[in-house]
PDB file of C-alpha atoms in Angstrom:
ATOM      1  CA  ASP A 177      -5.344  -1.249 -10.989  1.00 63.00           C
ATOM      2  CA  SER A 178      -2.382  -1.449 -13.281  1.00 64.00           C
ATOM      3  CA  PRO A 179      -2.730  -4.139 -16.315  1.00 65.00           C
ATOM      4  CA  GLU A 180       1.282  -5.003 -15.350  1.00 64.00           C
ATOM      5  CA  HIS A 181       1.680  -8.707 -14.938  1.00 51.00           C
ATOM      6  CA  VAL A 182       4.481  -7.914 -12.430  1.00 53.00           C
ATOM      7  CA  ASP A 183       2.798  -6.377 -10.029  1.00 51.00           C
ATOM      8  CA  ALA A 184       1.298  -8.140  -7.079  1.00 55.00           C
ATOM      9  CA  PRO A 185      -1.972  -9.550  -6.957  1.00 66.00           C
ATOM     10  CA  LYS A 186      -4.815  -8.648  -4.071  1.00 66.00           C
ATOM     11  CA  CYS A 187      -4.948 -10.900  -1.609  1.00 68.00           C
ATOM     12  CA  HIS A 188      -6.478 -14.769  -1.907  1.00 67.00           C
ATOM     13  CA  PRO A 189     -10.342 -14.767  -0.442  1.00 67.00           C
ATOM     14  CA  ASN A 190     -10.854 -15.243   3.260  1.00 65.00           C
ATOM     15  CA  THR A 191      -6.784 -14.770   3.495  1.00 67.00           C
ATOM     16  CA  ARG A 192      -4.568 -11.836   5.430  1.00 75.00           C
ATOM     17  CA  GLN A 193      -8.028 -10.977   7.136  1.00 83.00           C
ATOM     18  CA  ALA A 194      -6.908 -10.475  10.668  1.00 84.00           C
ATOM     19  CA  VAL A 195      -4.126  -7.998   9.193  1.00 88.00           C
ATOM     20  CA  LEU A 196      -6.552  -6.668   6.933  1.00 92.00           C
ATOM     21  CA  ASP A 197      -9.220  -5.894   9.908  1.00 91.00           C
ATOM     22  CA  GLU A 198      -6.554  -4.475  11.977  1.00 91.00           C
ATOM     23  CA  ILE A 199      -5.591  -1.887   9.098  1.00 95.00           C
ATOM     24  CA  LEU A 200      -8.936  -0.958   8.132  1.00 94.00           C
ATOM     25  CA  ASN A 201     -10.025  -0.373  12.084  1.00 94.00           C
ATOM     26  CA  TRP A 202      -7.345   1.847  12.045  1.00 95.00           C
ATOM     27  CA  ILE A 203      -8.480   3.845   9.089  1.00 96.00           C
ATOM     28  CA  ILE A 204     -12.259   4.278  10.223  1.00 93.00           C
ATOM     29  CA  LEU A 205     -10.973   5.104  13.543  1.00 86.00           C
ATOM     30  CA  THR A 206     -14.057   6.785  15.747  1.00 71.00           C
ATOM     31  CA  VAL A 207     -12.272   7.483  18.589  1.00 75.00           C
ATOM     32  CA  THR A 208      -9.484  10.308  19.043  1.00 84.00           C
ATOM     33  CA  ARG A 209      -6.927   9.734  16.985  1.00 89.00           C
ATOM     34  CA  ILE A 210      -2.997  10.124  18.183  1.00 91.00           C
ATOM     35  CA  GLN A 211      -1.479   7.890  15.623  1.00 95.00           C
ATOM     36  CA  TRP A 212      -1.783   9.267  11.898  1.00 96.00           C
ATOM     37  CA  VAL A 213       0.510   7.018  10.509  1.00 97.00           C
ATOM     38  CA  LEU A 214       0.734   3.211   9.914  1.00 97.00           C
ATOM     39  CA  TRP A 215       3.885   1.566   8.644  1.00 97.00           C
ATOM     40  CA  LEU A 216       3.355  -2.027   7.460  1.00 96.00           C
ATOM     41  CA  ASN A 217       6.953  -3.839   7.133  1.00 94.00           C
ATOM     42  CA  GLY A 218       7.831  -7.393   6.488  1.00 88.00           C
ATOM     43  CA  ALA A 219      10.616  -8.992   4.257  1.00 83.00           C
ATOM     44  CA  ALA A 220      10.694  -9.477   0.221  1.00 81.00           C
ATOM     45  CA  GLY A 221       7.728 -11.910  -0.585  1.00 77.00           C
ATOM     46  CA  ALA A 222       5.747 -11.043   2.680  1.00 79.00           C
ATOM     47  CA  GLY A 223       2.607 -10.112   0.969  1.00 84.00           C
ATOM     48  CA  LYS A 224       2.737  -6.546   1.514  1.00 91.00           C
ATOM     49  CA  SER A 225       1.756  -5.054  -1.986  1.00 90.00           C
ATOM     50  CA  ALA A 226      -0.849  -7.928  -1.889  1.00 88.00           C
ATOM     51  CA  ILE A 227      -2.228  -6.514   1.108  1.00 92.00           C
ATOM     52  CA  CYS A 228      -1.929  -2.798  -0.455  1.00 94.00           C
ATOM     53  CA  ARG A 229      -3.950  -3.464  -3.198  1.00 92.00           C
ATOM     54  CA  SER A 230      -6.685  -5.264  -1.044  1.00 92.00           C
ATOM     55  CA  VAL A 231      -6.536  -1.924   1.227  1.00 95.00           C
ATOM     56  CA  VAL A 232      -7.191   0.075  -1.422  1.00 95.00           C
ATOM     57  CA  ASP A 233     -10.223  -1.980  -2.653  1.00 93.00           C
ATOM     58  CA  LEU A 234     -11.842  -1.941   0.749  1.00 94.00           C
ATOM     59  CA  CYS A 235     -11.540   1.961   0.575  1.00 96.00           C
ATOM     60  CA  ILE A 236     -12.951   2.165  -2.630  1.00 95.00           C
ATOM     61  CA  GLN A 237     -15.937   0.013  -1.444  1.00 95.00           C
ATOM     62  CA  ARG A 238     -16.469   2.195   1.830  1.00 95.00           C
ATOM     63  CA  ASN A 239     -16.249   5.386  -0.623  1.00 95.00           C
ATOM     64  CA  ILE A 240     -13.183   6.105   1.887  1.00 96.00           C
ATOM     65  CA  PRO A 241     -10.959   8.816  -0.144  1.00 96.00           C
ATOM     66  CA  ILE A 242      -7.479   7.161  -1.038  1.00 97.00           C
ATOM     67  CA  VAL A 243      -4.736   8.322  -3.032  1.00 98.00           C
ATOM     68  CA  ARG A 244      -1.749   5.748  -3.590  1.00 97.00           C
ATOM     69  CA  PHE A 245       1.513   4.988  -5.161  1.00 97.00           C
ATOM     70  CA  PHE A 246       3.243   1.654  -5.700  1.00 96.00           C
ATOM     71  CA  PHE A 247       6.872   1.868  -6.374  1.00 96.00           C
ATOM     72  CA  PHE A 248       8.551  -1.228  -8.074  1.00 93.00           C
ATOM     73  CA  ARG A 249      12.484  -1.519  -8.394  1.00 92.00           C
ATOM     74  CA  THR A 250      12.392  -2.501 -12.195  1.00 91.00           C
ATOM     75  CA  ASP A 251      10.018  -0.407 -13.410  1.00 92.00           C
ATOM     76  CA  SER A 252      11.559   3.133 -14.251  1.00 92.00           C
ATOM     77  CA  THR A 253       8.366   4.779 -14.319  1.00 92.00           C
ATOM     78  CA  ARG A 254       7.580   3.965 -10.778  1.00 93.00           C
ATOM     79  CA  ASN A 255      11.361   3.446  -9.464  1.00 96.00           C
ATOM     80  CA  ASN A 256      11.500   7.303  -8.664  1.00 97.00           C
ATOM     81  CA  VAL A 257       9.394  10.018  -7.107  1.00 97.00           C
ATOM     82  CA  ARG A 258       9.226  12.017 -10.434  1.00 96.00           C
ATOM     83  CA  PRO A 259       5.600  10.989 -11.423  1.00 96.00           C
ATOM     84  CA  LEU A 260       4.285  10.715  -7.708  1.00 98.00           C
ATOM     85  CA  VAL A 261       2.986  13.918  -6.845  1.00 98.00           C
ATOM     86  CA  ALA A 262       1.157  14.159 -10.428  1.00 97.00           C
ATOM     87  CA  THR A 263      -0.197  10.573  -9.851  1.00 97.00           C
ATOM     88  CA  LEU A 264      -1.876  11.918  -6.645  1.00 98.00           C
ATOM     89  CA  ILE A 265      -3.229  15.107  -8.034  1.00 98.00           C
ATOM     90  CA  HIS A 266      -4.804  12.975 -10.712  1.00 97.00           C
ATOM     91  CA  GLN A 267      -6.422  10.703  -8.203  1.00 97.00           C
ATOM     92  CA  LEU A 268      -7.143  13.564  -5.757  1.00 97.00           C
ATOM     93  CA  LEU A 269      -9.157  15.096  -8.647  1.00 96.00           C
ATOM     94  CA  GLN A 270     -11.099  12.088  -9.085  1.00 94.00           C
ATOM     95  CA  SER A 271     -12.271  11.756  -5.677  1.00 93.00           C
ATOM     96  CA  MET A 272     -12.535  15.155  -4.699  1.00 94.00           C
ATOM     97  CA  PRO A 273     -13.536  16.936  -7.434  1.00 94.00           C
ATOM     98  CA  ASP A 274     -13.824  20.276  -5.402  1.00 95.00           C
ATOM     99  CA  LEU A 275      -9.944  20.266  -5.554  1.00 96.00           C
ATOM    100  CA  GLU A 276      -9.898  21.462  -9.314  1.00 97.00           C
ATOM    101  CA  PRO A 277     -10.661  25.021  -9.246  1.00 97.00           C
ATOM    102  CA  ILE A 278      -7.943  25.197  -6.893  1.00 97.00           C
ATOM    103  CA  ILE A 279      -5.332  23.040  -7.849  1.00 97.00           C
ATOM    104  CA  VAL A 280      -5.493  23.236 -11.720  1.00 97.00           C
ATOM    105  CA  PRO A 281      -4.567  27.358 -11.510  1.00 97.00           C
ATOM    106  CA  ARG A 282      -1.896  26.593  -9.129  1.00 97.00           C
ATOM    107  CA  ILE A 283      -0.366  24.530 -12.226  1.00 96.00           C
ATOM    108  CA  LYS A 284      -0.785  26.903 -14.687  1.00 96.00           C
ATOM    109  CA  MET A 285       0.518  29.799 -12.605  1.00 96.00           C
ATOM    110  CA  ASP A 286       4.047  27.632 -12.496  1.00 96.00           C
ATOM    111  CA  PRO A 287       4.254  25.377 -15.232  1.00 93.00           C
ATOM    112  CA  LEU A 288       7.528  24.101 -13.829  1.00 96.00           C
ATOM    113  CA  ILE A 289       6.480  23.099 -10.527  1.00 97.00           C
ATOM    114  CA  PHE A 290       7.025  19.255 -11.314  1.00 96.00           C
ATOM    115  CA  ALA A 291      10.641  19.974 -11.394  1.00 95.00           C
ATOM    116  CA  LYS A 292      11.202  21.149  -8.116  1.00 97.00           C
ATOM    117  CA  SER A 293      11.691  19.612  -4.723  1.00 97.00           C
ATOM    118  CA  LEU A 294       9.270  16.794  -3.733  1.00 97.00           C
ATOM    119  CA  LYS A 295       8.695  19.304  -0.696  1.00 97.00           C
ATOM    120  CA  THR A 296       7.691  21.888  -2.714  1.00 98.00           C
ATOM    121  CA  GLN A 297       5.508  19.879  -4.825  1.00 98.00           C
ATOM    122  CA  PHE A 298       3.546  18.705  -1.889  1.00 98.00           C
ATOM    123  CA  GLU A 299       3.245  22.028  -0.105  1.00 98.00           C
ATOM    124  CA  TYR A 300       2.255  23.514  -3.312  1.00 97.00           C
ATOM    125  CA  LEU A 301      -0.062  20.873  -5.007  1.00 98.00           C
ATOM    126  CA  ILE A 302      -1.615  18.922  -2.788  1.00 98.00           C
ATOM    127  CA  PHE A 303      -1.035  20.206   1.247  1.00 98.00           C
ATOM    128  CA  GLY A 304      -1.913  23.741   0.268  1.00 97.00           C
ATOM    129  CA  PRO A 305      -5.346  23.183  -1.594  1.00 97.00           C
ATOM    130  CA  LEU A 306      -6.237  20.629   0.968  1.00 97.00           C
ATOM    131  CA  ARG A 307      -6.181  23.228   3.840  1.00 97.00           C
ATOM    132  CA  GLU A 308      -8.094  25.698   1.521  1.00 96.00           C
ATOM    133  CA  LEU A 309     -10.689  23.332   0.400  1.00 96.00           C
ATOM    134  CA  LYS A 310     -11.020  22.753   4.547  1.00 95.00           C
ATOM    135  CA  ARG A 311     -11.454  26.137   4.808  1.00 92.00           C
ATOM    136  CA  ASN A 312     -14.398  26.196   2.634  1.00 86.00           C
ATOM    137  CA  SER A 313     -15.991  22.742   3.779  1.00 83.00           C
ATOM    138  CA  LEU A 314     -17.826  21.567   6.801  1.00 75.00           C
ATOM    139  CA  HIS A 315     -18.015  17.708   5.965  1.00 82.00           C
ATOM    140  CA  LEU A 316     -15.048  16.014   4.634  1.00 89.00           C
ATOM    141  CA  HIS A 317     -14.219  12.697   5.083  1.00 91.00           C
ATOM    142  CA  THR A 318     -10.592  11.143   6.243  1.00 95.00           C
ATOM    143  CA  LEU A 319      -8.196  11.069   2.975  1.00 97.00           C
ATOM    144  CA  VAL A 320      -5.755   8.173   2.952  1.00 98.00           C
ATOM    145  CA  PHE A 321      -2.245   8.374   1.613  1.00 98.00           C
ATOM    146  CA  LEU A 322      -0.859   4.697   0.612  1.00 98.00           C
ATOM    147  CA  PHE A 323       2.750   4.455  -0.614  1.00 98.00           C
ATOM    148  CA  ASP A 324       3.700   1.017  -1.085  1.00 97.00           C
ATOM    149  CA  GLY A 325       7.613  -0.280  -1.856  1.00 96.00           C
ATOM    150  CA  VAL A 326       8.774   2.727  -0.458  1.00 97.00           C
ATOM    151  CA  ASP A 327      11.998   0.733  -0.195  1.00 96.00           C
ATOM    152  CA  GLU A 328      11.955   0.234  -3.984  1.00 96.00           C
ATOM    153  CA  CYS A 329      12.161   4.365  -4.439  1.00 97.00           C
ATOM    154  CA  ASP A 330      15.819   4.326  -6.427  1.00 95.00           C
ATOM    155  CA  ASN A 331      17.133   7.385  -3.937  1.00 96.00           C
ATOM    156  CA  LYS A 332      17.231   6.455  -0.302  1.00 96.00           C
ATOM    157  CA  ASP A 333      17.133  10.000   0.891  1.00 96.00           C
ATOM    158  CA  GLN A 334      14.203  10.694  -0.818  1.00 97.00           C
ATOM    159  CA  GLN A 335      12.695   7.547   0.529  1.00 97.00           C
ATOM    160  CA  ALA A 336      13.033   9.268   4.111  1.00 96.00           C
ATOM    161  CA  ASP A 337      11.943  12.372   2.706  1.00 97.00           C
ATOM    162  CA  LEU A 338       8.676  11.197   1.659  1.00 98.00           C
ATOM    163  CA  ILE A 339       7.942   9.585   4.942  1.00 98.00           C
ATOM    164  CA  ARG A 340       8.806  12.763   6.644  1.00 97.00           C
ATOM    165  CA  ILE A 341       7.227  15.209   4.491  1.00 98.00           C
ATOM    166  CA  VAL A 342       3.728  13.094   4.604  1.00 98.00           C
ATOM    167  CA  ALA A 343       3.910  12.288   8.552  1.00 97.00           C
ATOM    168  CA  ASP A 344       4.171  16.154   9.430  1.00 97.00           C
ATOM    169  CA  PHE A 345       1.390  16.740   7.189  1.00 98.00           C
ATOM    170  CA  VAL A 346      -0.909  14.420   8.607  1.00 97.00           C
ATOM    171  CA  SER A 347      -0.138  14.930  11.989  1.00 96.00           C
ATOM    172  CA  SER A 348      -0.624  19.084  11.794  1.00 95.00           C
ATOM    173  CA  ASN A 349      -4.363  18.204  11.672  1.00 90.00           C
ATOM    174  CA  SER A 350      -5.034  21.021   9.296  1.00 94.00           C
ATOM    175  CA  PHE A 351      -7.196  18.572   7.317  1.00 96.00           C
ATOM    176  CA  PRO A 352      -8.385  15.381   8.253  1.00 95.00           C
ATOM    177  CA  ALA A 353      -5.707  12.796   6.581  1.00 97.00           C
ATOM    178  CA  ILE A 354      -3.724   9.201   7.611  1.00 97.00           C
ATOM    179  CA  ALA A 355      -0.841   7.978   5.606  1.00 98.00           C
ATOM    180  CA  PHE A 356      -0.271   4.212   5.166  1.00 98.00           C
ATOM    181  CA  PHE A 357       3.510   3.204   4.156  1.00 98.00           C
ATOM    182  CA  ALA A 358       4.633  -0.430   3.239  1.00 97.00           C
ATOM    183  CA  SER A 359       8.165  -1.251   2.825  1.00 96.00           C
ATOM    184  CA  ARG A 360      10.565  -3.686   3.997  1.00 94.00           C
ATOM    185  CA  ASN A 361      13.070  -3.444   6.896  1.00 92.00           C
ATOM    186  CA  GLU A 362      15.857  -1.154   5.792  1.00 94.00           C
ATOM    187  CA  ALA A 363      18.174   1.065   7.696  1.00 94.00           C
ATOM    188  CA  GLN A 364      16.729   4.262   5.933  1.00 94.00           C
ATOM    189  CA  ILE A 365      13.595   3.891   6.423  1.00 96.00           C
ATOM    190  CA  ILE A 366      13.920   2.583   9.898  1.00 96.00           C
ATOM    191  CA  THR A 367      15.827   5.758  10.832  1.00 96.00           C
ATOM    192  CA  ALA A 368      12.899   8.019   9.115  1.00 96.00           C
ATOM    193  CA  PHE A 369      10.336   6.101  11.517  1.00 96.00           C
ATOM    194  CA  ARG A 370      12.278   6.315  14.732  1.00 95.00           C
ATOM    195  CA  SER A 371      13.073   9.917  14.299  1.00 94.00           C
ATOM    196  CA  PRO A 372      11.425  11.932  17.069  1.00 92.00           C
ATOM    197  CA  GLU A 373       8.413  13.462  14.795  1.00 91.00           C
ATOM    198  CA  VAL A 374       7.392  10.481  13.183  1.00 96.00           C
ATOM    199  CA  THR A 375       7.834   7.547  15.774  1.00 95.00           C
ATOM    200  CA  ASN A 376       5.227   8.854  18.356  1.00 94.00           C
ATOM    201  CA  ILE A 377       2.787   9.190  15.622  1.00 96.00           C
ATOM    202  CA  THR A 378       3.012   5.761  13.876  1.00 96.00           C
ATOM    203  CA  VAL A 379       1.681   2.323  14.399  1.00 95.00           C
ATOM    204  CA  ARG A 380       4.022  -0.317  13.381  1.00 95.00           C
ATOM    205  CA  LEU A 381       2.503  -3.794  11.775  1.00 93.00           C
ATOM    206  CA  ALA A 382       5.226  -6.300  11.292  1.00 90.00           C
ATOM    207  CA  LEU A 383       4.063  -8.996   8.954  1.00 83.00           C
ATOM    208  CA  ASP A 384       5.232 -12.394  10.480  1.00 72.00           C
ATOM    209  CA  ASN A 385       4.097 -14.958  12.826  1.00 64.00           C
ATOM    210  CA  HIS A 386       1.627 -13.257  14.644  1.00 68.00           C
ATOM    211  CA  TYR A 387      -0.615 -13.046  11.932  1.00 67.00           C
ATOM    212  CA  LEU A 388      -0.313 -16.645  11.646  1.00 71.00           C
ATOM    213  CA  PRO A 389       0.579 -16.626   7.880  1.00 82.00           C
ATOM    214  CA  ASP A 390       0.932 -20.535   7.527  1.00 88.00           C
ATOM    215  CA  ASN A 391      -2.569 -21.191   8.086  1.00 87.00           C
ATOM    216  CA  ASP A 392      -3.165 -18.457   4.845  1.00 86.00           C
ATOM    217  CA  ILE A 393      -0.359 -20.098   2.951  1.00 90.00           C
ATOM    218  CA  ARG A 394      -2.427 -23.584   3.451  1.00 93.00           C
ATOM    219  CA  LEU A 395      -5.690 -21.968   2.728  1.00 90.00           C
ATOM    220  CA  PHE A 396      -3.962 -20.550  -0.636  1.00 91.00           C
ATOM    221  CA  LEU A 397      -2.218 -23.706  -1.690  1.00 94.00           C
ATOM    222  CA  ASN A 398      -5.286 -26.140  -1.367  1.00 93.00           C
ATOM    223  CA  ASP A 399      -7.684 -23.838  -3.176  1.00 92.00           C
ATOM    224  CA  SER A 400      -5.202 -23.495  -5.807  1.00 93.00           C
ATOM    225  CA  PHE A 401      -4.369 -27.081  -6.021  1.00 93.00           C
ATOM    226  CA  LYS A 402      -8.365 -27.850  -6.210  1.00 91.00           C
ATOM    227  CA  SER A 403      -8.537 -25.246  -9.096  1.00 92.00           C
ATOM    228  CA  ILE A 404      -5.527 -27.062 -10.759  1.00 91.00           C
ATOM    229  CA  LYS A 405      -7.270 -30.640 -11.113  1.00 90.00           C
ATOM    230  CA  THR A 406     -10.255 -28.797 -11.974  1.00 90.00           C
ATOM    231  CA  THR A 407      -9.249 -26.885 -15.227  1.00 92.00           C
ATOM    232  CA  HIS A 408      -6.142 -28.153 -16.090  1.00 89.00           C
ATOM    233  CA  LEU A 409      -6.000 -30.068 -19.460  1.00 90.00           C
ATOM    234  CA  PHE A 410      -4.238 -33.204 -17.571  1.00 88.00           C
ATOM    235  CA  GLY A 411      -6.296 -33.106 -14.219  1.00 84.00           C
ATOM    236  CA  HIS A 412      -8.557 -36.060 -14.824  1.00 84.00           C
ATOM    237  CA  TYR A 413      -5.174 -38.129 -14.862  1.00 87.00           C
ATOM    238  CA  LEU A 414      -4.717 -36.994 -11.084  1.00 86.00           C
ATOM    239  CA  ASP A 415      -5.455 -38.972  -8.175  1.00 85.00           C
ATOM    240  CA  ASP A 416      -8.194 -37.478  -6.169  1.00 83.00           C
ATOM    241  CA  ASN A 417      -5.444 -37.162  -3.228  1.00 87.00           C
ATOM    242  CA  TRP A 418      -3.176 -35.000  -5.011  1.00 92.00           C
ATOM    243  CA  PRO A 419      -1.417 -33.512  -3.605  1.00 93.00           C
ATOM    244  CA  ALA A 420      -0.886 -35.424  -0.355  1.00 93.00           C
ATOM    245  CA  PRO A 421      -1.497 -33.668   2.519  1.00 93.00           C
ATOM    246  CA  ALA A 422       1.995 -34.021   3.930  1.00 95.00           C
ATOM    247  CA  GLU A 423       3.633 -32.475   0.369  1.00 95.00           C
ATOM    248  CA  VAL A 424       1.253 -29.488   0.916  1.00 95.00           C
ATOM    249  CA  GLU A 425       2.592 -29.095   4.336  1.00 95.00           C
ATOM    250  CA  GLU A 426       6.259 -29.687   2.798  1.00 96.00           C
ATOM    251  CA  ILE A 427       5.657 -26.302   0.581  1.00 96.00           C
ATOM    252  CA  VAL A 428       4.008 -24.513   3.514  1.00 94.00           C
ATOM    253  CA  GLU A 429       6.853 -25.188   6.119  1.00 94.00           C
ATOM    254  CA  LYS A 430       9.207 -24.058   2.906  1.00 93.00           C
ATOM    255  CA  SER A 431       7.337 -20.754   2.511  1.00 90.00           C
ATOM    256  CA  SER A 432       8.385 -19.850   6.064  1.00 86.00           C
ATOM    257  CA  GLY A 433       5.608 -17.210   5.731  1.00 83.00           C
ATOM    258  CA  GLN A 434       6.595 -15.855   2.587  1.00 83.00           C
ATOM    259  CA  PHE A 435       3.409 -16.116   0.269  1.00 85.00           C
ATOM    260  CA  ILE A 436       5.633 -15.458  -2.743  1.00 85.00           C
ATOM    261  CA  TYR A 437       7.174 -18.956  -2.561  1.00 91.00           C
ATOM    262  CA  ALA A 438       3.928 -20.450  -2.466  1.00 92.00           C
ATOM    263  CA  SER A 439       2.551 -18.495  -5.419  1.00 89.00           C
ATOM    264  CA  VAL A 440       5.575 -19.338  -7.657  1.00 92.00           C
ATOM    265  CA  VAL A 441       5.003 -23.089  -6.736  1.00 94.00           C
ATOM    266  CA  ILE A 442       1.484 -22.936  -7.756  1.00 93.00           C
ATOM    267  CA  LYS A 443       2.544 -20.847 -11.372  1.00 91.00           C
ATOM    268  CA  PHE A 444       4.641 -23.738 -12.006  1.00 92.00           C
TER     269      PHE A 444
END
């Protein structure tokens, strides 16, 4: 819920429904789980971050515990892993208060923990406490880890490390948890998801024509143009048929399945 204007919005109403349904069905899976990781991949501007924000909302509405981090290339507070574990802990303590008497003493015992390796931070402050909580609790909801824009972390080795560290934990069954990653198809990330310990436990969703993005972009454009006609200062000068259906189709075609193109047109 960042106030930053550079952040992607949530999905436009009634768009991206097919992919959101598929993701949510994977999260609330009721049969025996064999895949603990989901990788949403697609080109820049395909709408990955908007989908991730909508997934967060859907989980919160259903009381599904979810901790998340949205990497962002041009924001120095979010283009690296330094604030990652502390941010996840903050969210964990809000959604799972029973973790506080486990995690807080660990931080007090080792005040320099946040300067240590990513793997050490995760193990000491997140994975270890979750295992301890499981030993003392009978009923636990599945925890969702969500990481958006993994390719926007400024260290490519750490991108791969993050995927492997979290995938190893969620697949261990030492605590009921699953992991959702969203990124572009970059070489180091593809390599990480192809590694033997990750590939067999991962569901891959590609934001391509399978999800009929043109239909969603057309709906977004029509709703947005209707709003412009209704609210714009000069809206009463516009013809009832503005914009012509052929003009809308031209924008849909030029968007090439990328929501960012249609969004820029509407903002202009």
